XYZ file of C-alpha atoms in Angstrom:
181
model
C -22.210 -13.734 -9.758
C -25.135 -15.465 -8.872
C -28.386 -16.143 -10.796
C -31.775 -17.081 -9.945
C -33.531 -18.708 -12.970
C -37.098 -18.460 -11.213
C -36.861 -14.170 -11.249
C -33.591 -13.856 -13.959
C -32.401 -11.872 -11.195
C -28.607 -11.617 -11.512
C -26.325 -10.871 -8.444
C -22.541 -9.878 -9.013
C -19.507 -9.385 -7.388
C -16.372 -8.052 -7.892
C -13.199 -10.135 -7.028
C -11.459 -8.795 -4.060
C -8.416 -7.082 -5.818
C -9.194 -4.595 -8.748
C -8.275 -5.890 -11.762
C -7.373 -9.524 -10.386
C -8.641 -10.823 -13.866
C -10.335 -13.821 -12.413
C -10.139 -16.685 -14.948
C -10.632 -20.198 -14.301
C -13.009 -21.727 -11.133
C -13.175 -25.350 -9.701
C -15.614 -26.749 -6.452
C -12.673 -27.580 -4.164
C -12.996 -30.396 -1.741
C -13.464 -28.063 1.669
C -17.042 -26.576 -0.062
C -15.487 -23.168 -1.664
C -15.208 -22.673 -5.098
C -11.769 -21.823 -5.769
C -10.343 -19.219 -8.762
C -7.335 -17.598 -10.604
C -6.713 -14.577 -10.465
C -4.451 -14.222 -13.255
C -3.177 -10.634 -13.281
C -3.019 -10.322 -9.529
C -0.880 -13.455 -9.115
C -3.565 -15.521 -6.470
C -5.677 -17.589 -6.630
C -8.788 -16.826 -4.489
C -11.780 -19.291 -2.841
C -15.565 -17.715 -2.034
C -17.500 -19.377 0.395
C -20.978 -20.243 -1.450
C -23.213 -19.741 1.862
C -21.302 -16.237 3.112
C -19.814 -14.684 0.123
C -16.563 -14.382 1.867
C -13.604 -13.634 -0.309
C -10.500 -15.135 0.953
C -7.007 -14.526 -1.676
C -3.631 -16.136 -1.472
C -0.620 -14.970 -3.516
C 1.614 -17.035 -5.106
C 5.346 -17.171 -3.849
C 6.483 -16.090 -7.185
C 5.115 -12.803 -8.097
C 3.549 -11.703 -11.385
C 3.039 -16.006 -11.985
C -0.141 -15.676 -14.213
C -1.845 -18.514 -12.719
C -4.348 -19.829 -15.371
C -6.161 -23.279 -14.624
C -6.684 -25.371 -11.825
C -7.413 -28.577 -10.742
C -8.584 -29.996 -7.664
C -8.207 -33.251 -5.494
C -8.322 -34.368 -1.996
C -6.575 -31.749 -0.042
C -5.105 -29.563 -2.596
C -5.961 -26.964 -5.538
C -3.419 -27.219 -8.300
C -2.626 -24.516 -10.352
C -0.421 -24.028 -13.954
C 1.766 -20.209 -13.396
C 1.830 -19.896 -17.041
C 4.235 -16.647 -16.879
C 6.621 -18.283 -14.457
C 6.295 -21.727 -16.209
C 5.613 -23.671 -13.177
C 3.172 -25.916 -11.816
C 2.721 -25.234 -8.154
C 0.120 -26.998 -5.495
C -1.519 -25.289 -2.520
C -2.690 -27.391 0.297
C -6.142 -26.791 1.889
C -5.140 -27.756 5.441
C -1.953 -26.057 5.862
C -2.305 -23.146 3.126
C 0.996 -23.948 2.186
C 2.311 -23.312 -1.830
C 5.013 -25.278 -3.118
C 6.172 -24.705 -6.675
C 7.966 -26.963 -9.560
C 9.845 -25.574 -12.523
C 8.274 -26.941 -15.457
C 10.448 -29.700 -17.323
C 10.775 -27.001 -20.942
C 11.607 -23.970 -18.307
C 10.009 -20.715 -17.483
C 9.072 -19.906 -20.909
C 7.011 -22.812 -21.165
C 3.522 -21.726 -20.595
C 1.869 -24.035 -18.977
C -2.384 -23.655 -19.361
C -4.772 -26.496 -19.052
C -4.512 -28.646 -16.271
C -6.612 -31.915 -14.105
C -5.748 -34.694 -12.406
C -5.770 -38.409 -13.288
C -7.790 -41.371 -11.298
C -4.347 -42.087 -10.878
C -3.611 -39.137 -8.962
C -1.088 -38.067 -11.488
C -1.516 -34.465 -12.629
C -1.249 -33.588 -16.291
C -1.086 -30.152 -18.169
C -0.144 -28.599 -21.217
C 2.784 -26.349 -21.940
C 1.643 -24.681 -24.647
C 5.045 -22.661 -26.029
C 7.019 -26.300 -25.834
C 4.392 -28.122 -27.435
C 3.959 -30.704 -24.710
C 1.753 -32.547 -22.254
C 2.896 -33.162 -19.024
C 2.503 -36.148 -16.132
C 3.635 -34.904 -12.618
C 3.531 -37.636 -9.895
C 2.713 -35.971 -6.995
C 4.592 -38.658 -4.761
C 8.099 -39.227 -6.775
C 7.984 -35.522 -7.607
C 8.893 -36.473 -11.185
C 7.878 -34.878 -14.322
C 7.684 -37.301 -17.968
C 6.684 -35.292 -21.042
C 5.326 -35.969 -24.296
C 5.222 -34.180 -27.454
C 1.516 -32.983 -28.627
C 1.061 -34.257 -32.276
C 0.270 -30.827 -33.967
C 2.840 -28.083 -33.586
C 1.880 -24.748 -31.982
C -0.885 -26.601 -29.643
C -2.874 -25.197 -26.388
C -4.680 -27.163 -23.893
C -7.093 -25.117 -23.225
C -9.065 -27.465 -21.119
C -8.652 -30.982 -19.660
C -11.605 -33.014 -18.370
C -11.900 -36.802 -16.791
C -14.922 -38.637 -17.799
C -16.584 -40.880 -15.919
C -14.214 -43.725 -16.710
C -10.954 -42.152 -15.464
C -9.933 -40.799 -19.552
C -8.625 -37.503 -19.373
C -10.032 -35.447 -22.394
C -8.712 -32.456 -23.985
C -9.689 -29.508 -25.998
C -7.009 -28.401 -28.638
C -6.510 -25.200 -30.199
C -3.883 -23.393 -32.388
C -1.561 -21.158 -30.071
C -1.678 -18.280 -32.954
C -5.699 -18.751 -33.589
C -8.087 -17.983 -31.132
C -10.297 -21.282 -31.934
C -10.164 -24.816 -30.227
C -10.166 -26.698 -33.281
C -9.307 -30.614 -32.106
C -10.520 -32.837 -29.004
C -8.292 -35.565 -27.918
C -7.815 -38.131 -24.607
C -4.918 -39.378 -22.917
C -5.104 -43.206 -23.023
């Protein structure tokens, strides 16, 4: 979609696969803005200037990715059916895939990554947050301080603090904000 505020002219376009459900979109470092598609199982990047579509499916099928989160070389992405966290890398367009720490029924959702270069997310049916180091490979968890929480969203400020939007896994509202100190 693409809209020009000088004419309110309004240009769409459809994802590549019919009903792909697109759902979450980040700028990724190589210029393309990259997105889920969460019923097709890919996750997809358009090229701003061309319009090109380009999809890549996940190695585990029907994995629901939802968010993503991107950093120097890679797009992140929670498979919140499969209950994994999984990484593609930009240069080699290689996936590789972690079982989340609470197991497949874990549902992880929101998701970004730390100055740190740790990545964090939420699995929402365990009621936890999440720190992945991308170079030990090791997961630490924490519980989230109201039962039956989603992350729907995680966001770093300016100053490196991770904040999060909280909602109630049975109500459709975000109710809370909180940060990761």
């Amino acid at each position: 979609m693409r809209f020009n505020v000088r004419n309110f002219n309004m240009k769409v376009r459809s994802a590549p696969t019919p009903q792909a459900q697109p759902y979450d979109i980040v700028p990724g470092p190589d210029g393309n803005m990259w997105f889920s598609e969460l019923a097709a199982g890919r996750i997809a990047s358009i090229e701003p200037a061309t319009g090109r579509f380009t999809e890549y499916p996940t190695p585990t099928p029907n994995s629901g990715p939802r968010r993503l989160a991107a950093d120097g070389d890679s797009i992140w992405v929670t498979l919140s059916t499969a209950g994994k966290l999984a990484r593609f890398n930009l240069r080699t367009k290689e996936w590789k895939e972690w079982p989340s720490p609470s197991g497949p029924d874990s549902r992880p959702y929101g998701i970004a990554i730390a100055r740190s270069g740790a990545v964090w997310y939420n699995e929402a049916a365990a009621d936890k947050m999440v720190r992945f180091d991308p170079v030990t490979e090791e997961f630490e968890t924490f519980p989230m301080p109201s039962p039956d929480s989603v992350v729907r969203h995680i966001a770093r400020d300016a100053n490196g603090t991770l904040w999060l939007t909280v909602g109630d896994l049975r109500a459709a509202g975000n109710n809370q904000l909180a940060r990761i100190d």
